[in-house]
Coordinates of C-alpha atoms in Angstrom, one line a residue:
M1 CA -0.2 0.1 0.0
S2 CA 1.2 3.5 -0.8
D3 CA 1.8 6.0 1.3
L4 CA -0.7 8.2 -1.2
Y5 CA -3.7 5.5 -1.3
H6 CA -5.0 6.8 2.6
L7 CA -5.8 10.3 0.7
L8 CA -8.0 8.4 -1.9
M9 CA -9.3 5.7 0.6
R10 CA -13.7 5.6 0.0
L11 CA -16.5 4.1 3.6
S12 CA -16.5 0.6 2.5
D13 CA -12.3 0.5 2.1
I14 CA -11.9 1.4 5.2
N15 CA -11.4 -0.7 8.5
K16 CA -14.2 -1.3 11.2
E17 CA -12.7 0.2 14.1
Y18 CA -11.0 2.9 15.2
D19 CA -9.5 4.8 18.2
I20 CA -11.2 8.2 17.5
I21 CA -13.6 9.0 15.0
I22 CA -13.8 12.6 14.0
A23 CA -17.0 14.0 12.7
G24 CA -15.9 17.5 10.7
G25 CA -13.3 18.4 8.8
G26 CA -12.6 22.0 8.7
V27 CA -9.6 23.9 11.1
T28 CA -10.6 22.0 14.0
G29 CA -11.1 18.8 13.2
A30 CA -8.2 18.6 10.8
G31 CA -6.1 19.7 13.7
I32 CA -7.4 16.9 16.0
F33 CA -6.5 14.4 13.8
Y34 CA -3.0 15.6 12.6
E35 CA -2.3 15.5 16.5
A36 CA -3.7 12.2 17.0
V37 CA -2.4 10.5 14.2
Q38 CA 1.2 11.5 15.7
K39 CA 0.7 10.8 19.6
G40 CA -0.2 7.1 17.6
Y41 CA -3.9 6.5 18.0
R42 CA -6.2 5.2 14.9
V43 CA -7.8 7.6 13.8
L44 CA -10.7 8.5 11.2
L45 CA -12.0 11.4 10.5
L46 CA -15.4 12.0 8.8
E47 CA -16.8 15.2 6.6
A48 CA -20.3 15.4 5.4
K49 CA -19.3 18.1 2.5
D50 CA -15.8 18.2 1.1
Y51 CA -12.9 19.4 3.3
A52 CA -13.1 23.3 4.8
W53 CA -15.8 23.6 3.3
G54 CA -17.3 25.9 5.7
T55 CA -15.6 28.6 8.2
S56 CA -12.2 27.6 7.5
S57 CA -12.0 28.2 3.4
R58 CA -14.2 31.6 4.5
S59 CA -12.2 33.1 7.1
S60 CA -10.2 36.6 7.1
K61 CA -7.0 34.6 6.4
M62 CA -5.0 36.1 9.8
V63 CA -3.1 34.1 11.8
H64 CA -3.3 36.9 14.6
G65 CA -2.5 37.5 18.0
G66 CA -6.3 38.5 18.5
L67 CA -5.0 42.7 19.3
R68 CA -8.9 43.4 19.8
Y69 CA -8.8 40.7 22.6
L70 CA -6.5 43.0 25.0
K71 CA -9.0 46.0 24.3
Q72 CA -11.8 43.1 26.6
G73 CA -9.2 42.3 29.3
K74 CA -8.7 38.8 27.0
F75 CA -4.7 38.4 28.2
L76 CA -4.4 34.7 28.2
L77 CA -6.4 34.9 24.9
T78 CA -4.2 37.0 23.6
K79 CA -0.9 35.7 25.2
T80 CA -1.7 31.9 23.6
A81 CA -2.8 33.2 20.7
V82 CA -0.2 35.3 19.9
K83 CA 2.4 31.4 20.7
E84 CA 0.6 29.9 18.6
R85 CA 1.4 32.3 15.6
E86 CA 4.7 31.9 16.4
R87 CA 4.7 28.2 15.9
L88 CA 3.1 28.3 12.7
L89 CA 4.8 31.1 11.1
K90 CA 8.4 28.6 12.1
Q91 CA 6.6 25.0 10.7
Y92 CA 4.8 26.6 7.9
P93 CA 7.0 28.9 5.8
G94 CA 5.7 29.3 2.5
L95 CA 1.9 28.8 3.9
V96 CA 1.2 31.1 7.4
M97 CA 3.5 34.3 5.9
P98 CA 4.0 37.4 7.8
L99 CA 1.5 39.3 7.2
K100 CA 1.8 43.8 8.3
F101 CA -0.7 45.8 9.9
I102 CA -1.4 49.7 9.9
M103 CA -3.6 51.4 11.5
P104 CA -4.6 54.5 11.6
V105 CA -5.3 56.9 14.2
F106 CA -7.8 59.7 14.4
G107 CA -8.9 62.2 16.8
H108 CA -12.8 61.9 16.9
Y109 CA -13.7 58.4 17.7
G110 CA -12.0 54.7 17.5
P111 CA -9.1 54.1 20.1
S112 CA -6.5 57.1 21.0
K113 CA -2.7 56.7 20.0
A114 CA -2.0 56.4 24.0
S115 CA -3.4 53.2 24.3
M116 CA -2.9 52.0 20.9
K117 CA 0.9 52.1 21.8
I118 CA -0.5 50.6 25.1
G119 CA -1.6 47.4 23.9
L120 CA 1.0 47.2 21.0
S121 CA 3.6 47.2 24.0
I122 CA 2.2 44.7 25.6
Y123 CA 1.7 42.3 22.4
S124 CA 5.3 43.1 21.8
F125 CA 5.8 42.0 25.0
M126 CA 4.1 38.3 24.5
A127 CA 5.8 37.5 20.9
R128 CA 9.6 38.3 22.7
E129 CA 10.5 41.8 20.5
K130 CA 9.4 44.4 19.5
Q131 CA 6.3 43.9 16.8
H132 CA 4.9 47.5 16.4
E133 CA 6.3 51.4 15.6
S134 CA 4.4 54.8 14.7
F135 CA 4.1 56.9 12.4
S136 CA 3.1 60.6 11.7
R137 CA 0.3 62.2 9.9
S138 CA 2.4 62.8 6.8
E139 CA 3.8 59.3 6.5
V140 CA 0.2 58.0 6.7
I141 CA -1.2 60.2 3.8
K142 CA 2.0 58.8 2.2
K143 CA 1.5 54.9 3.3
I144 CA -2.0 55.0 2.4
P145 CA -3.1 57.6 -0.6
G146 CA -6.8 58.8 -0.3
I147 CA -6.7 58.2 3.3
R148 CA -9.1 60.9 5.3
Q149 CA -7.2 63.3 6.7
K150 CA -9.7 65.5 8.6
N151 CA -8.8 64.4 12.5
L152 CA -6.5 62.0 11.0
I153 CA -3.4 62.2 13.7
S154 CA -1.1 59.4 13.3
A155 CA -0.9 55.7 12.6
V156 CA 0.4 52.9 14.4
G157 CA 2.0 50.1 12.4
F158 CA 2.1 46.3 14.0
K159 CA 3.2 42.5 12.7
D160 CA 1.2 39.5 12.5
A161 CA 1.0 36.8 9.8
Q162 CA -1.6 35.5 6.7
V163 CA -2.8 31.9 5.5
D164 CA -4.4 30.6 2.9
D165 CA -6.4 28.9 5.5
A166 CA -8.5 25.7 2.8
R167 CA -5.2 25.1 2.4
L168 CA -4.0 24.5 5.8
V169 CA -6.8 22.2 6.5
L170 CA -5.9 20.2 3.6
R171 CA -2.2 19.8 4.4
L172 CA -2.7 18.6 8.2
I173 CA -5.6 16.5 6.5
F174 CA -3.3 14.9 3.6
E175 CA -0.4 15.0 6.1
G176 CA -2.4 13.0 9.0
C177 CA -3.8 10.3 6.3
F178 CA 0.1 10.1 4.7
L179 CA 1.7 8.4 8.5
G180 CA -1.6 6.1 8.6
G181 CA -4.2 8.2 9.2
T182 CA -7.1 7.6 7.2
A183 CA -9.9 10.8 6.1
L184 CA -13.0 10.5 3.8
N185 CA -14.9 13.7 2.7
Y186 CA -18.6 13.7 1.8
T187 CA -19.5 10.9 4.5
K188 CA -21.9 12.1 7.2
V189 CA -21.8 10.9 10.9
I190 CA -25.5 10.0 11.3
G191 CA -25.8 8.2 14.7
I192 CA -23.9 7.1 17.6
Q193 CA -24.5 3.6 19.2
R194 CA -24.2 3.4 23.2
N195 CA -23.5 -0.2 25.5
R196 CA -25.3 -1.0 28.7
K197 CA -23.1 1.5 30.6
G198 CA -24.0 4.4 28.5
R199 CA -20.5 4.4 27.0
L200 CA -20.0 5.1 23.3
A201 CA -19.8 2.0 21.1
A202 CA -20.2 2.4 17.8
V203 CA -20.5 5.3 15.2
S204 CA -23.0 5.3 11.7
A205 CA -21.3 6.9 8.7
M206 CA -23.3 7.6 5.4
D207 CA -21.4 7.7 2.2
E208 CA -23.0 10.8 1.3
E209 CA -23.2 10.5 -2.8
S210 CA -24.1 6.4 -2.6
L211 CA -26.1 6.8 0.6
S212 CA -24.9 3.7 1.8
S213 CA -24.1 3.8 5.5
V214 CA -21.6 1.3 7.6
E215 CA -21.4 1.2 11.6
I216 CA -17.6 1.6 13.3
K217 CA -16.5 0.6 16.3
T218 CA -15.0 3.2 18.5
K219 CA -14.6 4.0 22.4
V220 CA -14.5 7.9 21.4
L221 CA -16.2 10.4 19.0
I222 CA -15.1 14.0 18.6
N223 CA -17.8 16.7 17.2
A224 CA -15.8 19.1 15.7
T225 CA -18.8 20.1 13.7
G226 CA -18.7 23.9 13.9
A227 CA -21.6 25.8 13.8
S228 CA -22.9 22.6 13.7
A229 CA -22.2 20.8 16.9
E230 CA -25.5 21.1 18.2
A231 CA -27.6 18.7 16.2
L232 CA -24.7 16.0 17.1
H233 CA -24.8 17.2 20.7
P234 CA -26.4 19.9 22.3
F235 CA -24.7 21.8 25.0
P236 CA -25.4 20.8 28.6
M237 CA -25.8 23.8 30.3
K238 CA -29.0 25.6 29.8
K239 CA -29.0 29.3 28.9
S240 CA -26.1 28.7 26.8
H241 CA -25.8 27.2 22.8
I242 CA -23.7 27.9 20.0
R243 CA -24.4 30.6 18.2
P244 CA -24.2 31.3 14.7
L245 CA -22.0 34.4 13.5
R246 CA -21.0 35.5 9.7
G247 CA -18.3 36.9 8.6
S248 CA -18.9 38.1 5.2
H249 CA -15.5 40.0 2.9
L250 CA -16.2 41.6 -0.1
I251 CA -13.0 40.5 -3.3
F252 CA -11.2 43.2 -5.9
P253 CA -9.0 43.4 -8.3
K254 CA -5.0 44.0 -7.1
S255 CA -4.3 46.5 -9.8
I256 CA -7.0 49.1 -7.9
F257 CA -5.6 49.8 -5.3
P258 CA -2.3 47.5 -4.8
L259 CA -1.5 47.0 -1.6
D260 CA 1.9 45.3 0.3
R261 CA 0.1 45.8 4.0
V262 CA -3.0 45.9 5.9
I263 CA -5.4 49.0 6.5
S264 CA -6.8 47.8 9.7
F265 CA -9.7 50.1 10.6
I266 CA -13.3 51.4 13.2
H267 CA -16.2 51.6 11.0
P268 CA -18.0 55.0 12.1
K269 CA -21.3 52.9 12.3
D270 CA -20.5 50.7 15.1
L271 CA -17.1 51.1 15.6
R272 CA -15.9 47.5 15.1
P273 CA -12.7 46.8 13.0
V274 CA -13.0 46.2 9.4
F275 CA -9.8 45.1 7.4
L276 CA -8.5 46.0 3.9
F277 CA -5.5 43.7 2.8
P278 CA -3.3 41.7 -0.2
W279 CA -4.5 38.3 -0.6
E280 CA -3.2 35.9 -3.9
G281 CA -2.9 38.4 -5.4
S282 CA -6.3 40.0 -4.9
I283 CA -7.9 42.7 -2.0
L284 CA -10.5 41.2 0.4
L285 CA -13.1 43.8 2.4
G286 CA -13.6 42.5 5.5
T287 CA -15.4 41.2 7.9
T288 CA -18.7 41.4 9.4
D289 CA -20.4 40.1 12.0
V290 CA -23.7 39.9 12.3
D291 CA -25.6 36.6 13.1
H292 CA -26.8 33.9 10.4
D293 CA -30.5 33.8 9.7
Q294 CA -30.3 32.0 7.0
D295 CA -30.3 28.4 6.1
M296 CA -27.3 26.5 8.1
K297 CA -28.1 23.4 5.0
M298 CA -26.9 25.6 1.9
E299 CA -23.5 27.3 1.9
P300 CA -24.0 31.0 3.3
F301 CA -23.2 34.6 1.3
V302 CA -22.9 38.4 1.6
T303 CA -26.0 40.0 1.5
M304 CA -25.9 43.5 0.0
K305 CA -26.8 45.4 4.1
E306 CA -23.5 43.2 4.6
A307 CA -21.1 45.2 1.5
D308 CA -23.5 48.2 2.0
Y309 CA -21.8 48.8 5.5
L310 CA -18.3 46.9 4.4
M311 CA -18.6 49.6 1.7
E312 CA -19.5 52.8 3.8
G313 CA -16.4 52.2 6.3
L314 CA -14.5 51.8 3.0
K315 CA -15.7 55.5 1.3
H316 CA -15.4 56.2 5.6
I317 CA -11.8 55.7 6.0
L318 CA -11.2 56.4 2.2
P319 CA -13.2 59.2 0.7
D320 CA -11.3 60.0 -2.5
F321 CA -11.5 56.3 -3.2
D322 CA -13.3 55.7 -6.1
L323 CA -14.1 52.0 -5.8
S324 CA -17.9 50.6 -6.2
L325 CA -19.3 47.2 -5.8
N326 CA -19.4 47.3 -9.6
D327 CA -15.4 46.1 -9.5
C328 CA -16.1 43.5 -6.8
I329 CA -15.5 39.9 -8.7
S330 CA -16.8 37.9 -6.0
S331 CA -17.0 37.7 -2.2
I332 CA -17.3 34.7 0.3
A333 CA -19.6 34.3 3.5
G334 CA -17.7 32.2 6.9
V335 CA -20.0 31.0 9.8
R336 CA -18.3 31.6 13.1
P337 CA -19.5 28.7 16.1
V338 CA -19.7 31.3 19.4
L339 CA -20.8 29.6 22.4
S340 CA -23.1 32.1 23.8
K341 CA -25.0 32.4 27.6
K342 CA -26.6 35.7 26.5
K343 CA -27.3 37.7 23.9
K344 CA -24.6 39.9 23.4
E345 CA -23.8 42.4 20.5
A346 CA -22.2 39.6 18.1
S347 CA -19.0 41.7 18.2
R348 CA -19.2 41.7 22.2
E349 CA -19.3 37.7 22.4
S350 CA -16.3 35.4 23.4
R351 CA -13.8 33.8 20.5
E352 CA -12.9 31.3 23.7
H353 CA -13.2 27.4 22.6
V354 CA -14.9 25.3 25.1
V355 CA -15.5 21.3 25.1
Y356 CA -17.7 19.7 26.5
K357 CA -18.0 15.5 26.9
D358 CA -20.4 12.3 27.6
K359 CA -19.1 9.4 28.1
G360 CA -16.9 8.9 24.8
L361 CA -18.4 11.9 22.8
I362 CA -16.5 14.7 22.8
T363 CA -18.1 18.2 21.7
V364 CA -15.1 21.3 20.7
T365 CA -16.0 23.9 19.6
G366 CA -15.7 28.0 19.4
G367 CA -12.3 28.9 19.3
K368 CA -9.5 31.2 16.2
L369 CA -7.9 29.6 13.6
T370 CA -4.6 30.4 15.0
T371 CA -5.2 28.3 18.3
F372 CA -6.7 25.3 16.5
R373 CA -3.8 23.0 18.2
R374 CA -4.9 24.0 21.1
L375 CA -8.4 23.1 20.5
A376 CA -7.0 19.8 19.3
N377 CA -5.3 19.1 22.7
D378 CA -7.7 20.5 24.4
A379 CA -10.2 18.0 23.1
L380 CA -7.6 14.4 23.0
K381 CA -7.3 15.5 26.9
A382 CA -11.2 15.4 27.3
A383 CA -11.3 12.3 25.0
K384 CA -8.1 10.5 27.1
P385 CA -10.2 8.3 30.0
Y386 CA -11.7 6.2 27.0
L387 CA -8.4 5.7 25.0
P388 CA -6.1 3.1 24.9
K389 CA -2.5 3.7 25.6
P390 CA -1.0 5.2 22.1
V391 CA 1.1 2.7 19.8
S392 CA 4.8 4.8 19.7
T393 CA 5.4 6.7 16.6
N394 CA 8.6 9.1 15.0
F395 CA 6.7 10.7 12.7
K396 CA 10.1 13.6 11.6
E397 CA 11.6 11.9 8.9
K398 CA 8.7 10.7 7.1
I399 CA 7.2 13.8 6.7
T400 CA 10.4 15.5 5.7
A401 CA 10.8 15.4 2.0
Q402 CA 13.8 16.2 0.1
P403 CA 13.3 17.9 -3.4
V404 CA 14.9 15.9 -6.6
D405 CA 18.4 18.3 -7.0
E406 CA 18.3 17.7 -11.2
I407 CA 14.5 19.2 -11.5
S408 CA 14.1 21.5 -8.2
H409 CA 17.0 23.7 -9.5
Q410 CA 15.3 24.3 -12.3
I411 CA 11.8 25.5 -10.3
P412 CA 12.1 29.4 -9.0
K413 CA 12.9 29.5 -5.6
G414 CA 9.9 31.1 -4.1
I415 CA 7.8 28.4 -6.1
E416 CA 9.1 25.6 -4.5
K417 CA 8.6 27.9 -0.9
R418 CA 5.3 28.0 -2.5
L419 CA 4.0 24.4 -3.5
S420 CA 6.3 22.8 0.3
G421 CA 4.3 25.7 2.2
R422 CA 0.9 24.4 1.0
Y423 CA 1.6 21.0 -0.4
G424 CA 4.5 19.8 3.2
A425 CA 6.3 16.7 1.5
L426 CA 3.6 15.9 -0.3
G427 CA 4.6 19.0 -2.5
Y428 CA 7.6 17.1 -4.0
E429 CA 5.7 15.1 -5.6
I430 CA 4.0 18.9 -7.6
I431 CA 7.6 19.4 -8.1
R432 CA 8.5 15.7 -9.7
Q433 CA 6.3 16.8 -12.1
Y434 CA 8.1 20.1 -12.8
D435 CA 6.7 20.8 -16.9
E436 CA 7.0 24.1 -17.1
E437 CA 3.9 24.7 -18.7
L438 CA 2.3 23.6 -16.3
F439 CA 4.3 26.2 -13.9
C440 CA 3.0 28.7 -14.9
P441 CA 0.7 31.0 -13.0
I442 CA -3.1 30.1 -14.3
E443 CA -4.0 34.0 -15.5
N444 CA -3.0 36.9 -12.7
T445 CA -3.5 34.1 -9.7
K446 CA -0.2 32.8 -7.2
S447 CA -1.8 29.5 -8.5
L448 CA 0.0 27.3 -10.8
W449 CA -1.5 25.1 -13.5
V450 CA 0.5 22.2 -12.4
E451 CA -2.2 21.8 -9.0
I452 CA -5.4 21.2 -10.8
P453 CA -3.7 17.9 -12.5
Y454 CA -2.0 16.9 -9.1
A455 CA -5.9 17.9 -6.8
A456 CA -7.5 15.8 -9.2
E457 CA -5.2 13.6 -8.8
H458 CA -4.9 13.2 -5.4
E459 CA -6.8 15.3 -3.2
N460 CA -10.3 13.7 -3.6
I461 CA -11.8 16.2 -5.6
G462 CA -15.7 15.1 -5.5
H463 CA -17.4 18.0 -6.7
L464 CA -15.4 20.7 -9.4
S465 CA -16.2 23.2 -6.9
D466 CA -13.5 21.6 -4.4
L467 CA -11.4 22.3 -7.1
L468 CA -11.7 25.0 -7.8
L469 CA -12.3 26.8 -4.8
R470 CA -10.6 25.3 -1.9
R471 CA -8.0 22.9 -3.6
V472 CA -6.5 26.3 -5.8
R473 CA -9.1 29.5 -4.9
V474 CA -9.6 31.0 -8.4
G475 CA -12.8 31.2 -8.1
L476 CA -12.6 33.4 -6.1
L477 CA -9.6 34.8 -7.5
L478 CA -11.1 35.8 -10.9
P479 CA -13.5 37.6 -12.3
K480 CA -16.6 35.3 -12.9
G481 CA -15.2 32.6 -11.0
G482 CA -12.8 31.4 -13.5
I483 CA -15.6 29.7 -15.7
N484 CA -13.3 30.9 -19.2
L485 CA -11.3 28.7 -17.9
L486 CA -13.6 25.7 -17.0
D487 CA -13.0 23.6 -20.7
R488 CA -8.8 23.5 -19.9
I489 CA -9.1 22.5 -17.0
E490 CA -11.6 19.7 -17.6
T491 CA -8.3 18.8 -20.5
L492 CA -6.2 18.3 -17.6
C493 CA -8.5 16.2 -15.2
R494 CA -10.0 14.1 -17.2
P495 CA -7.0 11.1 -17.1
Y496 CA -7.5 11.5 -12.6
L497 CA -11.4 12.1 -12.9
S498 CA -13.5 9.4 -14.1
W499 CA -16.4 11.8 -14.7
D500 CA -18.1 11.0 -18.4
N501 CA -19.5 13.9 -20.8
K502 CA -22.4 13.8 -19.1
K503 CA -20.7 14.5 -15.7
W504 CA -18.5 17.4 -16.6
D505 CA -21.2 18.8 -18.1
K506 CA -23.6 18.5 -15.0
E507 CA -20.7 19.7 -12.8
K508 CA -19.9 22.8 -14.9
K509 CA -23.3 24.1 -14.8
A510 CA -23.6 23.5 -10.7
Y511 CA -20.0 25.7 -10.6
I512 CA -21.4 28.3 -11.9
K513 CA -25.7 28.1 -10.4
L514 CA -23.1 28.1 -7.1
W515 CA -20.9 31.1 -8.0
K516 CA -23.5 33.2 -8.7
T517 CA -25.2 32.3 -5.6
C518 CA -23.2 32.4 -3.4
Y519 CA -19.7 33.6 -4.2
G520 CA -20.0 36.7 -7.4
P521 CA -20.6 40.0 -6.4
P522 CA -23.3 41.0 -3.9
R523 CA -25.2 43.0 -6.2
K524 CA -25.9 39.7 -8.1
K525 CA -27.6 37.4 -5.8
E526 CA -30.4 39.7 -4.8
P527 CA -32.9 41.4 -6.7

């Protein structure tokens, strides 16, 4: 059995007993999966839709210490996040990248320069190095052309980091499979069975495509299904529940307003932080923080009200900047699972995670992308009483692959770093397929054509949307979702996907409809 075999298994192929089963293939579930496999447990991850289908492909892409949580007195949360940010920067170069921020300070609203300096000094202390600086009014005007000058005093700059959130999830899952774990997408946990003592004994799972189901023995099910967690395991404390909050972003071409750093500003309407930032050759504007009142079973979308809110904030900070929704090329909306004990303003709800358990059924929810490893370890700690002694393992050499020298010297170092960051040791499988034509960018994005057939062959593509919205992100980064490229994409993928002409036609139509409904500019979604 090859090391890549575990990436392509289906429900009928798997073992019928595991130490741990994880429901949910977002960053929390992926983090638990990777950590559990490394500890030597027999682990199965089941995702009802596609890996990173939910919030973990629709976040603000930031790996940050949570500067705003200092204002709320969440010092431990901030300290933990800063420590995890530094760890991720070291562990995933080429995937988690350092990013500069600049935040203008105004005299009539928002935080003062003094309070920002105090907060950033604490931030730097937690990172064990100075990571902030100050800019004079004239420097700010030069760095941010078109910025509102009325009541502008100065600005502060600081450092955080950025990630392709979906690729982080995929790397955790596929490297976990490479090390011996098993993961299935489009496979849903539909029930649990308990023994006479009430302890978890088995899980029922169903293949969403064939509708076939199996029963799998396990003493531990970790529920990491995010905003849907209570469907599997209701929260045990009265007057507490998971509150789904939607965060939305608008995406613009970078050519409209080239940025080398994040512009962080306070929205004048509700004094919430909003960001304008570069990502993957585009510019993102976000995020909102509103109750998610759409159907939880459907893909979320950005409403016109949210779009107007974001554009209002941008117009305030850059009053002379000629940008409108007509320039928007796409949008994304994600739903955050926040544990709510009492009704507060959405932005004031705690982002800390919570773990609760019931005789082998462990649920973890809440938290931040940056601290996913802490969530994973807390979930595994809660599961420990039900687990056998793990197998002693040493995976370090197995996941450290070396490039083929005669091939890698032909590839620019930036591309090699990007591929190894996004795919880990498996990235060298792509490098070994070096082809000058395929190692070119897909139009004006940073994605390479070679990533398309690689994903089709190795990364469990169930639908065309999996490929274009999560394996590579061209569906978000190109006008009209890149539909002009679908024929070439079909040609590259046909050797690896067993789709006939009818299936390809169906997938193309479904992708175009989905993009227009949930990922296109908001003006196209509402009459």
